PDB file of C-alpha atoms (C1' of nucleotides) in Angstrom:
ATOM      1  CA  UNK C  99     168.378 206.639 176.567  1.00 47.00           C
ATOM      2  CA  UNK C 100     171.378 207.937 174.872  1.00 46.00           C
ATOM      3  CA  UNK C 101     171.572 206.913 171.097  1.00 45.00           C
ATOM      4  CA  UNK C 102     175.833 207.057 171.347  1.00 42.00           C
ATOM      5  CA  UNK C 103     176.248 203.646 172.377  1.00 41.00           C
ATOM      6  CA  UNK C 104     180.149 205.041 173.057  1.00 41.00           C
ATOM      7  CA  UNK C 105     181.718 207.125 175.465  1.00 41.00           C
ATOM      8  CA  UNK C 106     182.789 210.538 174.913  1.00 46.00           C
ATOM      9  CA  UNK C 107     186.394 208.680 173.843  1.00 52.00           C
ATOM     10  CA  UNK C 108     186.719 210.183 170.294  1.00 60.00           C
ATOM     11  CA  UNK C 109     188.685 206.936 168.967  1.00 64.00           C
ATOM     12  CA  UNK C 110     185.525 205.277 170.090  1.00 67.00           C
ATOM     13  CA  UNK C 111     182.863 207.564 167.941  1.00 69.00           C
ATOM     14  CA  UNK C 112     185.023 207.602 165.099  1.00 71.00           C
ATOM     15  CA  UNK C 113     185.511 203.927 164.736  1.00 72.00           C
ATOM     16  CA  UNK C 114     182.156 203.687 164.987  1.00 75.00           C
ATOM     17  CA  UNK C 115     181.033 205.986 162.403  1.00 77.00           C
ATOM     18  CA  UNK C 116     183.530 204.767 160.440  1.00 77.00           C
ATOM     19  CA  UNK C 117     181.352 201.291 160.125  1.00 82.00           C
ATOM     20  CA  UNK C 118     178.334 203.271 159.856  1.00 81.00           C
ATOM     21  CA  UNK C 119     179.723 205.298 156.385  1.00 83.00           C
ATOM     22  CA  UNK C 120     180.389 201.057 155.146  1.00 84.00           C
ATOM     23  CA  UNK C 121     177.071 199.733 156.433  1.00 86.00           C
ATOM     24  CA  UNK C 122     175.004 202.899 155.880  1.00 83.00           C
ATOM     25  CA  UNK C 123     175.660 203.459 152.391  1.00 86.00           C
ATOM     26  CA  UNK C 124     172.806 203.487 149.497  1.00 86.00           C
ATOM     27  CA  UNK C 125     174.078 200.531 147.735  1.00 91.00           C
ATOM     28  CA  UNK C 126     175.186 198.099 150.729  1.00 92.00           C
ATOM     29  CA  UNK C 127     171.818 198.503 152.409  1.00 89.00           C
ATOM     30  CA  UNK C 128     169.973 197.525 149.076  1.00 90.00           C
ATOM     31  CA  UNK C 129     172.248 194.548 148.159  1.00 94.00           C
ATOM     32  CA  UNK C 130     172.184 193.596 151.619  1.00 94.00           C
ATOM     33  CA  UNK C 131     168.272 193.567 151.678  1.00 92.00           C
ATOM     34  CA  UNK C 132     168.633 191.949 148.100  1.00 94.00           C
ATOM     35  CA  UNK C 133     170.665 189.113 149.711  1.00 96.00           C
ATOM     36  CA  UNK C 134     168.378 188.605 152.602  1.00 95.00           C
ATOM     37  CA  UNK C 135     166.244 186.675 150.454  1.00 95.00           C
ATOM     38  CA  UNK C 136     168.929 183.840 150.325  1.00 97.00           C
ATOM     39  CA  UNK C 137     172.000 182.758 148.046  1.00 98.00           C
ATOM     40  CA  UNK C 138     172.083 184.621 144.948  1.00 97.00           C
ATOM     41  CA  UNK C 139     174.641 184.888 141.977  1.00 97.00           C
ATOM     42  CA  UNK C 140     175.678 188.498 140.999  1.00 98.00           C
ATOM     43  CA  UNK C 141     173.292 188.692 137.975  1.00 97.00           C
ATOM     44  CA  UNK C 142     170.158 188.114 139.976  1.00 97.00           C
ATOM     45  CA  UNK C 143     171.378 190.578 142.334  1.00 97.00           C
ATOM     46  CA  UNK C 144     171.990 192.800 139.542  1.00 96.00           C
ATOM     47  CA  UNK C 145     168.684 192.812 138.829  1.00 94.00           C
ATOM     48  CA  UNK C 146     167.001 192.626 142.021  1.00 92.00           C
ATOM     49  CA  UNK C 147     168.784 196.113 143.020  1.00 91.00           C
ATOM     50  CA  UNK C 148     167.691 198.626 140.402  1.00 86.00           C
ATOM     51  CA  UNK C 149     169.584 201.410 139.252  1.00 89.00           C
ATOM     52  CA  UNK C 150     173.074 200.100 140.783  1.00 94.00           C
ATOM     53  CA  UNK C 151     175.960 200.012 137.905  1.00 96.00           C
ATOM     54  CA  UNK C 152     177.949 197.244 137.523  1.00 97.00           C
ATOM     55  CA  UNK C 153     181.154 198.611 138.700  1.00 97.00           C
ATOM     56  CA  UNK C 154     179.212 200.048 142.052  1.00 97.00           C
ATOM     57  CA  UNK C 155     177.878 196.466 142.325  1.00 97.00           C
ATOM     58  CA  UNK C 156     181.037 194.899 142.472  1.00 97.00           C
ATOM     59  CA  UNK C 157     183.028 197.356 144.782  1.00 97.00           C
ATOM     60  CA  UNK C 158     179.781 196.900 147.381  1.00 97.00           C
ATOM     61  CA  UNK C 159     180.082 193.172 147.298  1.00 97.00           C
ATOM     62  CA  UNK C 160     184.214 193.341 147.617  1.00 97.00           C
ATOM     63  CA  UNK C 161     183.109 195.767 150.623  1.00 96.00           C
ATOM     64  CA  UNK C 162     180.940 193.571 152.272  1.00 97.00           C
ATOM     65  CA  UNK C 163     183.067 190.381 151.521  1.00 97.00           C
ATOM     66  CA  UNK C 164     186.275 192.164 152.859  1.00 96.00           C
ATOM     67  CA  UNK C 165     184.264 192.964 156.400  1.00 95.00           C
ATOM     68  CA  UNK C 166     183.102 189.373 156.444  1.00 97.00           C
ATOM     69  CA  UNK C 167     179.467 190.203 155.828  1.00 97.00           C
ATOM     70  CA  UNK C 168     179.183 188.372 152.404  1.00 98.00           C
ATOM     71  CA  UNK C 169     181.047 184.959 151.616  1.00 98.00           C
ATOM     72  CA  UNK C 170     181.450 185.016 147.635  1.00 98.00           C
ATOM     73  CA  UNK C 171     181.928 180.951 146.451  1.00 98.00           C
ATOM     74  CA  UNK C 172     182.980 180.752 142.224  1.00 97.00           C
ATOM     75  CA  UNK C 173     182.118 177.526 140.870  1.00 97.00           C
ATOM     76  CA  UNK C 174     184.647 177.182 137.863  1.00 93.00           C
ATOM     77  CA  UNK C 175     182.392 176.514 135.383  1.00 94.00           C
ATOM     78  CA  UNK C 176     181.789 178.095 131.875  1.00 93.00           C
ATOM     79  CA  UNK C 177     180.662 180.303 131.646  1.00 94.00           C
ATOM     80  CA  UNK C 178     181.307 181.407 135.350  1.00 96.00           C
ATOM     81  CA  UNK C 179     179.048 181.380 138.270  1.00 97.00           C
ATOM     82  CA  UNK C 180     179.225 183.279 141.265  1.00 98.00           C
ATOM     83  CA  UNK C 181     177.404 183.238 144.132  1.00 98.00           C
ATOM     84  CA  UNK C 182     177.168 185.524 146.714  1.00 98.00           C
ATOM     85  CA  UNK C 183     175.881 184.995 150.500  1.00 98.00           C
ATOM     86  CA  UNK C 184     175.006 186.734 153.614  1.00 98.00           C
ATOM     87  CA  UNK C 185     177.523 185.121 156.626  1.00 98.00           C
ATOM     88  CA  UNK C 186     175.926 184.799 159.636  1.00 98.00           C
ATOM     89  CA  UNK C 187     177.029 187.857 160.770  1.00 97.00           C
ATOM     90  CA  UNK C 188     175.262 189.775 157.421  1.00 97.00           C
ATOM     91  CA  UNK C 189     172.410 188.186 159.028  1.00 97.00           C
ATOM     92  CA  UNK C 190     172.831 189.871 162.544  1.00 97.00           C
ATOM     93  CA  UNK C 191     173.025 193.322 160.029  1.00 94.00           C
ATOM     94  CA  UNK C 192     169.125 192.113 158.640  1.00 93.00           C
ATOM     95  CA  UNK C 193     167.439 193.394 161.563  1.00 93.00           C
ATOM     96  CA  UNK C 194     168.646 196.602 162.305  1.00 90.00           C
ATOM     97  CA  UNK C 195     168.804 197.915 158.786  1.00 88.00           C
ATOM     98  CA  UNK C 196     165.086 196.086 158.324  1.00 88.00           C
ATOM     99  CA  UNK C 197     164.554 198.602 161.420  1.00 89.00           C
ATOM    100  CA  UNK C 198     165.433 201.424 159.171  1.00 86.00           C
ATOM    101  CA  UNK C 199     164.123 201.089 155.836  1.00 83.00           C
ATOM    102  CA  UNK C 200     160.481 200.169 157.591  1.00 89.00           C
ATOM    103  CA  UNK C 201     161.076 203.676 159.513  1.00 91.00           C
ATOM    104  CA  UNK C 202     162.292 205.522 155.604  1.00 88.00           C
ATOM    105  CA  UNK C 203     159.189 203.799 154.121  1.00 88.00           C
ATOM    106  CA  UNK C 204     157.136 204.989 156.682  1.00 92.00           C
ATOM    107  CA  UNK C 205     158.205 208.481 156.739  1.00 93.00           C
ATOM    108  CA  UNK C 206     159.242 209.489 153.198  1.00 90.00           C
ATOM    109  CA  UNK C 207     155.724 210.994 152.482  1.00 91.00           C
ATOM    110  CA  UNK C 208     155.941 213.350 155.344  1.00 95.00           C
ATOM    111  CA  UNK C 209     159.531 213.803 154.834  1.00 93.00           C
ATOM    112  CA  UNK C 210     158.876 215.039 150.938  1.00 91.00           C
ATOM    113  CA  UNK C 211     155.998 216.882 152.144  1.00 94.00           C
ATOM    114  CA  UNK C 212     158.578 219.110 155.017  1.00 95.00           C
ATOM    115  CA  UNK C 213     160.953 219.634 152.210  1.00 92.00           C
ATOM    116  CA  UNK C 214     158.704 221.043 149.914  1.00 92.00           C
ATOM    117  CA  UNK C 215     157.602 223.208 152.731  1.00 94.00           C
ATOM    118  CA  UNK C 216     160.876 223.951 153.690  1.00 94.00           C
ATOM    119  CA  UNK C 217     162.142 225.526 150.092  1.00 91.00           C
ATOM    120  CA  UNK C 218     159.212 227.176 148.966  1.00 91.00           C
ATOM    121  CA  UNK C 219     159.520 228.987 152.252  1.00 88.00           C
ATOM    122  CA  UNK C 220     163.043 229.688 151.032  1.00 82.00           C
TER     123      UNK C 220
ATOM    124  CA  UNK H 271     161.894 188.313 156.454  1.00 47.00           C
ATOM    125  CA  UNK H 272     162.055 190.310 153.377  1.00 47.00           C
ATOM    126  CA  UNK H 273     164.080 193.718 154.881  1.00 44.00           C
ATOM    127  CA  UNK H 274     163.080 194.972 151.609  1.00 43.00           C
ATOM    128  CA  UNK H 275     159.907 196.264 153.027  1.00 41.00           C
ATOM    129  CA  UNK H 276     159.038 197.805 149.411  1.00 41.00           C
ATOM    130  CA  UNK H 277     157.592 195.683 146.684  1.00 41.00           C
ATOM    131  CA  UNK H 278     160.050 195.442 143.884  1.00 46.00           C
ATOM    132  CA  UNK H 279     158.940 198.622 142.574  1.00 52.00           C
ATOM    133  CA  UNK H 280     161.781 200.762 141.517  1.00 60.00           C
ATOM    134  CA  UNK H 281     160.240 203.878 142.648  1.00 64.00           C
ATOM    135  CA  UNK H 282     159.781 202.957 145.881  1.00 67.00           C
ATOM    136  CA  UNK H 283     162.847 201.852 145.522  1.00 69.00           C
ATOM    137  CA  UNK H 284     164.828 204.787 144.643  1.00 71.00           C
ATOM    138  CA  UNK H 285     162.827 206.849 147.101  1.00 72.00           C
ATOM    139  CA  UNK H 286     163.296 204.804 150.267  1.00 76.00           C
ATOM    140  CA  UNK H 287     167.198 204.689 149.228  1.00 78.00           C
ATOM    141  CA  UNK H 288     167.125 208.360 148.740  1.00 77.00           C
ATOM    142  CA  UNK H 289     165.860 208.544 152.485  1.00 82.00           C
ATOM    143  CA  UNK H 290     168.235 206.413 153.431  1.00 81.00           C
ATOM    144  CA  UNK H 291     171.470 208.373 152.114  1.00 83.00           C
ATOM    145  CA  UNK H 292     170.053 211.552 154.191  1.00 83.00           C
ATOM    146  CA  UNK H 293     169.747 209.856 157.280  1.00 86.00           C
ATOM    147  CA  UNK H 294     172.683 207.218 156.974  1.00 83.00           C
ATOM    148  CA  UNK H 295     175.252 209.449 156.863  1.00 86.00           C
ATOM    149  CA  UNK H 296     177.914 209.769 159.081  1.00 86.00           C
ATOM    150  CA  UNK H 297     177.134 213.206 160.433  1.00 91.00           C
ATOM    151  CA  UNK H 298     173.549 212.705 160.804  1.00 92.00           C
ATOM    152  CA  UNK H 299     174.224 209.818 162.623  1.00 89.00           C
ATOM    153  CA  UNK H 300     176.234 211.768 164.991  1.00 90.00           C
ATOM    154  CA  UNK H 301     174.171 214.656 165.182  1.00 94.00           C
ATOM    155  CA  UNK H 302     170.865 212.805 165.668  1.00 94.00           C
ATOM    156  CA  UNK H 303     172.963 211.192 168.500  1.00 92.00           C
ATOM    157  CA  UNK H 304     173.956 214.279 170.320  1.00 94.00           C
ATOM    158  CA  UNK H 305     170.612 215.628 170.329  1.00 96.00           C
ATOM    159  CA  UNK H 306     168.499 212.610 171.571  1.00 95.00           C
ATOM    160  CA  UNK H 307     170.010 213.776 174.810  1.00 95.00           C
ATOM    161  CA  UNK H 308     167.910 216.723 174.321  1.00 97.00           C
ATOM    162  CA  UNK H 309     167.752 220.217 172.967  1.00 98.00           C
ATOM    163  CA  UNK H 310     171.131 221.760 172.627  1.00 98.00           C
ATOM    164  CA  UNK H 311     173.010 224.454 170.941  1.00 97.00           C
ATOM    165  CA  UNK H 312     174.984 225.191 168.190  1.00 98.00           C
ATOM    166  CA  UNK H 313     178.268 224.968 169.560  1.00 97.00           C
ATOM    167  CA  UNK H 314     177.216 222.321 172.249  1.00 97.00           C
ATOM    168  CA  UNK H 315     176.821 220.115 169.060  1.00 97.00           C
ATOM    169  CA  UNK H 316     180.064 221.231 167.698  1.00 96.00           C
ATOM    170  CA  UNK H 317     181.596 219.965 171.000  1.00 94.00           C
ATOM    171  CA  UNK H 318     179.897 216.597 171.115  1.00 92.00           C
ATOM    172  CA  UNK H 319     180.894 215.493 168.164  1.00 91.00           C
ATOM    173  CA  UNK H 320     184.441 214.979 167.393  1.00 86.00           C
ATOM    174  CA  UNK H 321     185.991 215.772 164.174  1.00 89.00           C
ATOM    175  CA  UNK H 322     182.805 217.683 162.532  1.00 94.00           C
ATOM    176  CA  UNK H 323     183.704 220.951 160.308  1.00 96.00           C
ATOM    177  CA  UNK H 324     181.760 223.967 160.716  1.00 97.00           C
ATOM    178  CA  UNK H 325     180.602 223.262 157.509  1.00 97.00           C
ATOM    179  CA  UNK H 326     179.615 220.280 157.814  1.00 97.00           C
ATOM    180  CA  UNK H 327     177.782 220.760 161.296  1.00 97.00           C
ATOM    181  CA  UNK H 328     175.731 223.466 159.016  1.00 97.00           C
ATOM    182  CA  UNK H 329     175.079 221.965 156.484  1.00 97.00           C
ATOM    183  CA  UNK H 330     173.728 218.799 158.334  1.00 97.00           C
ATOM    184  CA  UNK H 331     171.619 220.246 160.709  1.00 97.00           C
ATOM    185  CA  UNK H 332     169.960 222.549 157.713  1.00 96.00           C
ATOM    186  CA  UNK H 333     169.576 219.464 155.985  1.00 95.00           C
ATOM    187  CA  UNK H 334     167.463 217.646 158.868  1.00 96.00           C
ATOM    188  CA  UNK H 335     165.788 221.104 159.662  1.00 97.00           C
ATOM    189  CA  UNK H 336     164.639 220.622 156.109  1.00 95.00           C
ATOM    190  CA  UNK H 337     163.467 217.173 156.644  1.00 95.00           C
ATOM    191  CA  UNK H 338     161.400 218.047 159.640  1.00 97.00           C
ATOM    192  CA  UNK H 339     163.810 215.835 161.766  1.00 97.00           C
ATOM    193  CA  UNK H 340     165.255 219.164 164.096  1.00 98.00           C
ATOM    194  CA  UNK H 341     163.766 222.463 164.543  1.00 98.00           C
ATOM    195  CA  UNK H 342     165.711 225.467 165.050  1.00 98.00           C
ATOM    196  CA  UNK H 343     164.732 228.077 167.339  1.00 98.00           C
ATOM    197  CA  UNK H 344     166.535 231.525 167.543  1.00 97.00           C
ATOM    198  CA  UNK H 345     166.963 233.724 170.374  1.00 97.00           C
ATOM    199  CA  UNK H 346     167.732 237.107 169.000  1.00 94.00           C
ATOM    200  CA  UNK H 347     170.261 238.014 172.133  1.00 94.00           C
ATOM    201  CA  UNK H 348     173.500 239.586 171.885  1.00 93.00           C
ATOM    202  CA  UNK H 349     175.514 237.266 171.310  1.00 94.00           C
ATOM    203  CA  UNK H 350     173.171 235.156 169.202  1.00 96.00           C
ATOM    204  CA  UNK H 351     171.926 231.926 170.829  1.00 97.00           C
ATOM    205  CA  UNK H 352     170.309 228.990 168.680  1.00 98.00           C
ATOM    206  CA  UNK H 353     168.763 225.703 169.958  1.00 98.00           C
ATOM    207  CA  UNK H 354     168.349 222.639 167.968  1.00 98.00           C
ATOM    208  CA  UNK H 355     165.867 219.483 169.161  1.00 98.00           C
ATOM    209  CA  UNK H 356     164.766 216.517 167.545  1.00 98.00           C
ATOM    210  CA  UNK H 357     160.985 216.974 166.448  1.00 98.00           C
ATOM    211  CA  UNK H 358     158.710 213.999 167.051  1.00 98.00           C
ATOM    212  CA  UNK H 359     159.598 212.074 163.400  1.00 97.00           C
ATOM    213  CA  UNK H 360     163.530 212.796 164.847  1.00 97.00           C
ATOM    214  CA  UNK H 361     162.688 211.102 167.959  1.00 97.00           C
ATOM    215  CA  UNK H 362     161.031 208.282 166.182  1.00 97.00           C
ATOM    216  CA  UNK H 363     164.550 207.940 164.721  1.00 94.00           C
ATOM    217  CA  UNK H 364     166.149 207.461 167.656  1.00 93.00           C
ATOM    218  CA  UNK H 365     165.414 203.692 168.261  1.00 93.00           C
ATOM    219  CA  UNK H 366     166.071 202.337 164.482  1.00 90.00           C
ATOM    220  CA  UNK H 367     169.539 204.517 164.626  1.00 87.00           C
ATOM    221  CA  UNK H 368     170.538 202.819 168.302  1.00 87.00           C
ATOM    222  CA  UNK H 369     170.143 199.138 166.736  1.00 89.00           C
ATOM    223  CA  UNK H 370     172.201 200.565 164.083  1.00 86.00           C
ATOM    224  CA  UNK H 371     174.643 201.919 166.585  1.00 83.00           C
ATOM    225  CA  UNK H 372     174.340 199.274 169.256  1.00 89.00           C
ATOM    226  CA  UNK H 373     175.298 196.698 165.949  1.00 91.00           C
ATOM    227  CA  UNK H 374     178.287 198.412 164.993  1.00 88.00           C
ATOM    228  CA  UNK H 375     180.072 198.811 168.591  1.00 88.00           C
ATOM    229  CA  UNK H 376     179.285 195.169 168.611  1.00 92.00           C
ATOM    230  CA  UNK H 377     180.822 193.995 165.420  1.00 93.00           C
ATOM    231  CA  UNK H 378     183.309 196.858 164.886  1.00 90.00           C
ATOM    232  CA  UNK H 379     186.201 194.269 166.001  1.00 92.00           C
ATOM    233  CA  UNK H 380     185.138 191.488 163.998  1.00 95.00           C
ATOM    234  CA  UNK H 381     184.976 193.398 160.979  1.00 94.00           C
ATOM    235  CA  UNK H 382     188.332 194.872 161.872  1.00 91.00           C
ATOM    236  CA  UNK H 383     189.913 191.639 161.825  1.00 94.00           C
ATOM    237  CA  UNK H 384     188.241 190.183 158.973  1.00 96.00           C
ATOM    238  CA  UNK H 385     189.933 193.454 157.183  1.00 93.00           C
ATOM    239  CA  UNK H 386     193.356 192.839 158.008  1.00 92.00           C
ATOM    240  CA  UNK H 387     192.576 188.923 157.174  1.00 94.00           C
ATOM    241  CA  UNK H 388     191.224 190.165 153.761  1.00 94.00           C
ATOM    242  CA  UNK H 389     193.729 192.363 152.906  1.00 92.00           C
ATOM    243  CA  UNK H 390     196.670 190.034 153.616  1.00 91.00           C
ATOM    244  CA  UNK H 391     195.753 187.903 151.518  1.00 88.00           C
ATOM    245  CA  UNK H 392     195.375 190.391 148.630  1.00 83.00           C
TER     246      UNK H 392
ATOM    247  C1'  DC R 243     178.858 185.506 133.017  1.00 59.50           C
ATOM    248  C1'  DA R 244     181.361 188.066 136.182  1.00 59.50           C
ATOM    249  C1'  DG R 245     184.116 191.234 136.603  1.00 59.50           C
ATOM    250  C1'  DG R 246     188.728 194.463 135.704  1.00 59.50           C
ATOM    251  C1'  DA R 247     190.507 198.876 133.707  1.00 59.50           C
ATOM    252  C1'  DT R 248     190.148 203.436 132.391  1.00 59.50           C
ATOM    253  C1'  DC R 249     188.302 207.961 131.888  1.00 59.50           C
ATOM    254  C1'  DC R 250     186.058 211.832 133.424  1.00 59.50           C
ATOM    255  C1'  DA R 251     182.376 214.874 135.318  1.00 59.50           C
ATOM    256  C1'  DA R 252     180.012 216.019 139.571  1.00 59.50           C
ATOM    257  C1'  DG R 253     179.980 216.996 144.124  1.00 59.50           C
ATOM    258  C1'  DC R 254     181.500 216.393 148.665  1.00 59.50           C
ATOM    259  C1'  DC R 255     184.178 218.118 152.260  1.00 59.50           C
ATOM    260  C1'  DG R 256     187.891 220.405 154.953  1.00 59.50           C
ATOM    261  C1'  DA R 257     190.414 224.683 155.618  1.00 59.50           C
ATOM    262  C1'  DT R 258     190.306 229.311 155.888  1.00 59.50           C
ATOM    263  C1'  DA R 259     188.615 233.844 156.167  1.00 59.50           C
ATOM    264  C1'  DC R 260     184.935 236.860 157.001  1.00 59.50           C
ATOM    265  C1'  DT R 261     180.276 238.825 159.302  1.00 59.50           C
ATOM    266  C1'  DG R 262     175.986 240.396 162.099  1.00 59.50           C
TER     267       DG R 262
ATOM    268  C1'  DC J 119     178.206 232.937 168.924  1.00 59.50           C
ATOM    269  C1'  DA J 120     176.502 231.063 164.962  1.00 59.50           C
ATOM    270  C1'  DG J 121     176.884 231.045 161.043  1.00 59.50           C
ATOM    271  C1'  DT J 122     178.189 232.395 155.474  1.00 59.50           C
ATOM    272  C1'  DA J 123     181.475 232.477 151.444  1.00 59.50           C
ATOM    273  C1'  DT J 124     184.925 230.790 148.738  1.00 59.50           C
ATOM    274  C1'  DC J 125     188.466 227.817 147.089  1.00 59.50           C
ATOM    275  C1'  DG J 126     190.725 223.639 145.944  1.00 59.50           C
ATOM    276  C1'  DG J 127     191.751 218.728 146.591  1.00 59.50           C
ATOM    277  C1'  DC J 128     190.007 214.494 146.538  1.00 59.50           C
ATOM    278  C1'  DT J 129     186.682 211.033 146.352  1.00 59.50           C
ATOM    279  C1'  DT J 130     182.568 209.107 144.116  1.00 59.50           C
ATOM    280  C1'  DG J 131     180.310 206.963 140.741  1.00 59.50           C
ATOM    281  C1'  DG J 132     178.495 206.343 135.958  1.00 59.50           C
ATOM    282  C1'  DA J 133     179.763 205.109 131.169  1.00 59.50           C
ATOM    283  C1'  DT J 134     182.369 202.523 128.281  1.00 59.50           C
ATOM    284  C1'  DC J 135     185.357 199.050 126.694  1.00 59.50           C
ATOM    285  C1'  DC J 136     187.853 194.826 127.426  1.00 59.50           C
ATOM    286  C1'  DT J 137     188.801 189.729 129.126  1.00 59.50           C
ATOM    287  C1'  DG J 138     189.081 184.705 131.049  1.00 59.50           C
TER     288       DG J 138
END
DNA sequence: CAGGATCCAAGCCGATACTG
DNA sequence: CAGTATCGGCTTGGATCCTG
């Protein structure tokens, strides 16, 4: 089976990868996974994604709201409120990236143990 | 379904991301592509995919060399000859990476025109 | 509370030139 | 052929401070 769901047409690959550098980054796949749980405002996601600052939070979620993954719905209260969303086409997104971080969790021991390997042979 | 298969411990956390940034990225993606069509050398690779520095191509397949994803075998011939192949954890990558894959051809469109939508409006 | 603005260090990456 | 080495631009991303 050939991975390269696109012909050898180099527009093609490179509009592909191009979603794959948006979709595949460390941050999108976390708040994505965060936001598979349901409707959440941008504190609890905050939280529920560790390490993320909040300028990196908020450029992700403009991301994923500019590529229609996320709808983002301010109720003009005070203070604010925000609440963010998976569309249904973030949802379509929940499988395949579930996909991968079952395959990472699965394979990060063996993958630390190969590296370890790798540099004291080096 | 929870994609977050980890608990909400932030090492496991951190750790599965850090996974995830070696294997989501754009050349990897690429490269793990061209080879699931089997072993292959250096500058067959180079060929395949479009756009890749030298550098880059280097770098990338060191990188999943390291992981234990590719091995590298050397034929010491004049000129030099090197073949790469996916180990059997690579392989196991295959099918997570073609959802991944398989999703964006499908959506690349969509998200195209929910860009332009986006960005008029800014 | 939910960001926007600014600053700045780190590192990524392409281009180029060189080598066994 | 299959890399390595080096340089420089440019992006990335964290820290910090500010606002409606």
């Amino acid at each position: 089976m050939d991975v390269r769901a696109a012909p050898p047409d180099h527009s093609e690959c490179r509009a592909v990868a191009d979603v794959l550098t948006r979709i595949g980054d460390k941050w999108t796949v976390m708040v994505v996974g965060a936001l598979s749980k349901g409707r959440m405002r941008y504190s609890e996601i905050f939280r529920q994604v560790g390490g993320v600052s909040q300028r990196m939070l908020t450029l992700t979620l403009k991301g994923l709201e500019r590529d229609g993954l996320v709808s983002r719905t301010v109720y003009p209260t005070i203070p604010p409120r925000v609440e963010y969303e998976l569309t249904p086409r973030g949802r379509s997104l929940i499988e395949p990236l579930h996909a991968l971080m079952t395959w990472a969790h699965a394979n990060r021991a063996g993958i630390d143990a190969c590296r370890q390997d790798f540099d004291r042979r080096a």
